[in-house]
Amino acid sequence: MNEEIIISGRNIPGIDPSLHIWHWPISLYLFLGGLSAGILFFAAYYTIRGKSEEMPTAVKWATFLVPFALVIGLAALIYDLKNPLYSWQLYTTIRWESPMSWGAWTLMAITPLSILWAASYMRELFPNWDWRLNILKKLETLVIKYRVGIAWVMIVLAVILGIYTGILLSAFNARPLWNNAILGPLFLTSGLSTGAAAIMWMSKNHEEQ
């Protein structure tokens, strides 16, 4: 009878003695999500402070990485799901108490926003670039006009993107070291440092570095 207790309580596959939380797709997303959050945070921060020209890599060039990073990260998340075709169900409701719901909706908002942000600098950075459709030209003009306002929205979303994964993991009671309020700020700090490192690596401006 003791053996039955041990088997049912202490030898559950995937739980005890080893606990498999994720495989490589989740690790990839955590890195790319943090990188994106960090880059967008600094792009928005320097835009709000009026230092776009002094920090061209942070505000303009580095942001071109973000849409690709977010799309790859989202693809990795969906790939990791047992039933990927059901991923749309996350967007049928908003659960304010759920970190996963916060993350899903934040990704839904920040991904197109990052595309608009990078696209608004296309003609400035690539003078020969031409938006062939008038609607795209009008959209670009609109984004440029309200760029500071968009930066305020983007900096909030970047913080949520950087912090929600840590809060999500901190709710996992089976790992005592994870079940800690510091995990959210830790993930945010990690994302900001990753974004800063990417900007420094890309920049050729000593002052910006």
CSV table of C-alpha atoms in Angstrom, one decimal:
chain,number,residue,atom,x,y,z
A,1,MET,CA,0.0,0.0,0.0
A,2,ASN,CA,3.0,2.3,0.5
A,3,GLU,CA,4.1,1.6,-3.0
A,4,GLU,CA,0.7,2.8,-4.3
A,5,ILE,CA,1.1,6.1,-2.4
A,6,ILE,CA,4.6,6.6,-3.7
A,7,ILE,CA,3.6,5.9,-7.3
A,8,SER,CA,0.5,8.2,-7.3
A,9,GLY,CA,2.0,10.9,-5.2
A,10,ARG,CA,5.7,11.0,-6.0
A,11,ASN,CA,6.2,9.5,-9.4
A,12,ILE,CA,4.0,11.4,-11.7
A,13,PRO,CA,5.5,11.7,-15.2
A,14,GLY,CA,6.6,15.2,-16.0
A,15,ILE,CA,6.0,16.4,-12.5
A,16,ASP,CA,8.1,14.4,-10.1
A,17,PRO,CA,11.1,13.8,-9.9
A,18,SER,CA,11.6,16.0,-13.0
A,19,LEU,CA,9.3,18.8,-14.1
A,20,HIS,CA,9.3,19.8,-17.7
A,21,ILE,CA,7.9,23.3,-18.0
A,22,TRP,CA,8.9,24.1,-21.6
A,23,HIS,CA,11.1,23.2,-24.5
A,24,TRP,CA,13.1,25.5,-26.9
A,25,PRO,CA,10.1,27.4,-28.4
A,26,ILE,CA,9.3,29.0,-25.0
A,27,SER,CA,12.9,29.8,-24.3
A,28,LEU,CA,13.1,31.4,-27.8
A,29,TYR,CA,10.0,33.5,-27.1
A,30,LEU,CA,11.2,34.7,-23.7
A,31,PHE,CA,14.4,35.9,-25.3
A,32,LEU,CA,12.8,37.6,-28.4
A,33,GLY,CA,10.0,39.0,-26.3
A,34,GLY,CA,12.4,40.6,-23.8
A,35,LEU,CA,14.6,41.9,-26.7
A,36,SER,CA,11.6,43.5,-28.4
A,37,ALA,CA,10.3,45.0,-25.1
A,38,GLY,CA,13.8,46.5,-24.4
A,39,ILE,CA,14.2,48.0,-27.9
A,40,LEU,CA,10.7,49.5,-28.0
A,41,PHE,CA,11.1,50.9,-24.5
A,42,PHE,CA,14.2,52.8,-25.4
A,43,ALA,CA,12.8,53.9,-28.8
A,44,ALA,CA,9.8,55.4,-27.1
A,45,TYR,CA,11.7,56.8,-24.2
A,46,TYR,CA,14.1,58.8,-26.3
A,47,THR,CA,11.3,59.9,-28.6
A,48,ILE,CA,9.4,61.3,-25.6
A,49,ARG,CA,12.5,63.1,-24.5
A,50,GLY,CA,13.0,64.6,-27.9
A,51,LYS,CA,16.3,62.8,-28.6
A,52,SER,CA,15.4,61.0,-31.7
A,53,GLU,CA,18.3,62.6,-33.7
A,54,GLU,CA,20.8,62.0,-31.0
A,55,MET,CA,19.9,58.3,-30.6
A,56,PRO,CA,19.2,57.2,-34.2
A,57,THR,CA,20.0,53.5,-33.6
A,58,ALA,CA,17.7,53.2,-30.5
A,59,VAL,CA,14.8,55.2,-32.0
A,60,LYS,CA,15.0,54.2,-35.7
A,61,TRP,CA,17.4,51.4,-36.8
A,62,ALA,CA,17.0,48.9,-33.9
A,63,THR,CA,13.2,49.0,-34.2
A,64,PHE,CA,13.4,47.2,-37.5
A,65,LEU,CA,14.3,44.1,-35.6
A,66,VAL,CA,11.2,44.1,-33.4
A,67,PRO,CA,8.5,43.1,-35.9
A,68,PHE,CA,10.5,40.1,-37.0
A,69,ALA,CA,11.4,39.1,-33.4
A,70,LEU,CA,7.8,39.4,-32.3
A,71,VAL,CA,6.5,37.4,-35.3
A,72,ILE,CA,9.1,34.6,-34.7
A,73,GLY,CA,8.3,34.6,-31.0
A,74,LEU,CA,4.6,34.4,-31.6
A,75,ALA,CA,5.1,31.5,-34.1
A,76,ALA,CA,7.2,29.7,-31.4
A,77,LEU,CA,4.5,30.1,-28.8
A,78,ILE,CA,1.8,28.8,-31.2
A,79,TYR,CA,4.1,25.9,-32.3
A,80,ASP,CA,4.5,24.9,-28.6
A,81,LEU,CA,0.7,24.6,-28.0
A,82,LYS,CA,-0.7,21.2,-28.0
A,83,ASN,CA,-3.6,22.5,-30.1
A,84,PRO,CA,-2.3,25.5,-32.1
A,85,LEU,CA,-5.5,26.0,-34.0
A,86,TYR,CA,-7.2,26.9,-30.7
A,87,SER,CA,-4.9,29.8,-30.0
A,88,TRP,CA,-7.5,32.3,-31.2
A,89,GLN,CA,-9.6,31.5,-28.1
A,90,LEU,CA,-7.3,33.7,-26.0
A,91,TYR,CA,-8.8,36.6,-27.8
A,92,THR,CA,-12.5,35.8,-27.1
A,93,THR,CA,-12.3,37.4,-23.7
A,94,ILE,CA,-10.2,39.6,-21.5
A,95,ARG,CA,-9.4,38.3,-18.0
A,96,TRP,CA,-7.9,41.1,-16.0
A,97,GLU,CA,-6.6,38.7,-13.3
A,98,SER,CA,-4.7,36.5,-15.8
A,99,PRO,CA,-1.1,37.3,-16.8
A,100,MET,CA,-1.5,35.2,-19.9
A,101,SER,CA,-4.5,37.2,-21.0
A,102,TRP,CA,-2.5,40.4,-20.5
A,103,GLY,CA,0.3,39.0,-22.5
A,104,ALA,CA,-1.9,37.8,-25.4
A,105,TRP,CA,-3.6,41.1,-25.8
A,106,THR,CA,-0.4,43.1,-25.4
A,107,LEU,CA,1.2,41.1,-28.2
A,108,MET,CA,-1.8,41.7,-30.3
A,109,ALA,CA,-1.5,45.4,-29.8
A,110,ILE,CA,2.3,45.9,-29.8
A,111,THR,CA,3.1,43.8,-32.9
A,112,PRO,CA,1.2,46.0,-35.4
A,113,LEU,CA,2.4,49.1,-33.5
A,114,SER,CA,6.0,48.0,-33.9
A,115,ILE,CA,5.4,47.6,-37.7
A,116,LEU,CA,3.9,51.1,-38.0
A,117,TRP,CA,6.8,52.6,-36.0
A,118,ALA,CA,9.5,51.0,-38.1
A,119,ALA,CA,7.6,51.8,-41.3
A,120,SER,CA,7.3,55.4,-40.4
A,121,TYR,CA,11.1,55.8,-40.7
A,122,MET,CA,11.4,53.9,-44.0
A,123,ARG,CA,11.6,57.0,-46.2
A,124,GLU,CA,13.8,58.8,-43.8
A,125,LEU,CA,16.4,56.0,-43.6
A,126,PHE,CA,16.0,54.8,-47.2
A,127,PRO,CA,15.4,57.9,-49.4
A,128,ASN,CA,14.6,55.9,-52.5
A,129,TRP,CA,11.8,54.0,-50.8
A,130,ASP,CA,8.3,54.8,-52.1
A,131,TRP,CA,5.0,53.8,-50.7
A,132,ARG,CA,3.1,53.1,-53.9
A,133,LEU,CA,-0.4,53.1,-52.3
A,134,ASN,CA,-1.8,56.5,-51.2
A,135,ILE,CA,-3.3,54.9,-48.1
A,136,LEU,CA,0.1,53.8,-46.9
A,137,LYS,CA,1.5,57.3,-47.5
A,138,LYS,CA,-1.4,58.8,-45.5
A,139,LEU,CA,-0.9,56.3,-42.7
A,140,GLU,CA,2.8,57.1,-42.6
A,141,THR,CA,2.0,60.8,-42.3
A,142,LEU,CA,-0.5,60.1,-39.5
A,143,VAL,CA,2.0,58.0,-37.5
A,144,ILE,CA,4.7,60.7,-37.9
A,145,LYS,CA,2.2,63.4,-36.8
A,146,TYR,CA,1.3,61.6,-33.6
A,147,ARG,CA,4.6,59.9,-33.0
A,148,VAL,CA,5.1,61.2,-29.4
A,149,GLY,CA,1.6,60.1,-28.5
A,150,ILE,CA,2.3,56.6,-30.0
A,151,ALA,CA,5.5,56.5,-28.0
A,152,TRP,CA,3.6,57.0,-24.7
A,153,VAL,CA,1.4,54.0,-25.6
A,154,MET,CA,4.4,52.0,-26.8
A,155,ILE,CA,6.4,52.5,-23.6
A,156,VAL,CA,3.5,51.2,-21.5
A,157,LEU,CA,3.0,48.2,-23.7
A,158,ALA,CA,6.7,47.5,-23.7
A,159,VAL,CA,6.8,47.5,-19.9
A,160,ILE,CA,3.8,45.1,-19.9
A,161,LEU,CA,5.5,42.9,-22.5
A,162,GLY,CA,8.7,42.7,-20.5
A,163,ILE,CA,7.1,42.1,-17.1
A,164,TYR,CA,4.1,39.8,-17.8
A,165,THR,CA,6.1,36.6,-18.4
A,166,GLY,CA,7.8,37.0,-15.0
A,167,ILE,CA,4.5,37.5,-13.3
A,168,LEU,CA,3.1,34.5,-15.2
A,169,LEU,CA,5.9,32.2,-14.0
A,170,SER,CA,5.8,33.6,-10.4
A,171,ALA,CA,2.2,32.2,-10.2
A,172,PHE,CA,3.6,28.7,-10.6
A,173,ASN,CA,3.5,27.4,-7.0
A,174,ALA,CA,5.2,24.1,-7.8
A,175,ARG,CA,8.6,26.0,-8.1
A,176,PRO,CA,9.1,27.8,-4.8
A,177,LEU,CA,12.0,29.9,-6.2
A,178,TRP,CA,9.8,31.1,-9.1
A,179,ASN,CA,6.8,31.9,-6.7
A,180,ASN,CA,8.3,35.3,-5.9
A,181,ALA,CA,7.1,38.8,-6.6
A,182,ILE,CA,10.6,39.9,-7.8
A,183,LEU,CA,10.3,37.7,-10.9
A,184,GLY,CA,8.3,40.3,-12.9
A,185,PRO,CA,10.7,43.2,-12.3
A,186,LEU,CA,13.6,40.7,-12.9
A,187,PHE,CA,12.2,39.8,-16.4
A,188,LEU,CA,11.6,43.4,-17.2
A,189,THR,CA,15.2,44.3,-16.2
A,190,SER,CA,16.5,41.4,-18.3
A,191,GLY,CA,14.5,42.5,-21.3
A,192,LEU,CA,15.7,46.1,-21.0
A,193,SER,CA,19.3,45.1,-20.7
A,194,THR,CA,19.0,42.8,-23.7
A,195,GLY,CA,17.4,45.6,-25.7
A,196,ALA,CA,20.2,48.0,-24.6
A,197,ALA,CA,22.8,45.5,-25.6
A,198,ALA,CA,21.3,45.1,-29.0
A,199,ILE,CA,21.3,48.9,-29.5
A,200,MET,CA,24.9,49.2,-28.4
A,201,TRP,CA,25.9,46.4,-30.7
A,202,MET,CA,24.2,48.0,-33.7
A,203,SER,CA,25.2,51.6,-33.0
A,204,LYS,CA,28.4,53.1,-34.4
A,205,ASN,CA,27.9,56.3,-32.4
A,206,HIS,CA,30.2,56.3,-29.4
A,207,GLU,CA,27.9,58.7,-27.4
A,208,GLU,CA,24.9,56.6,-28.1
A,209,GLN,CA,26.8,53.5,-27.0
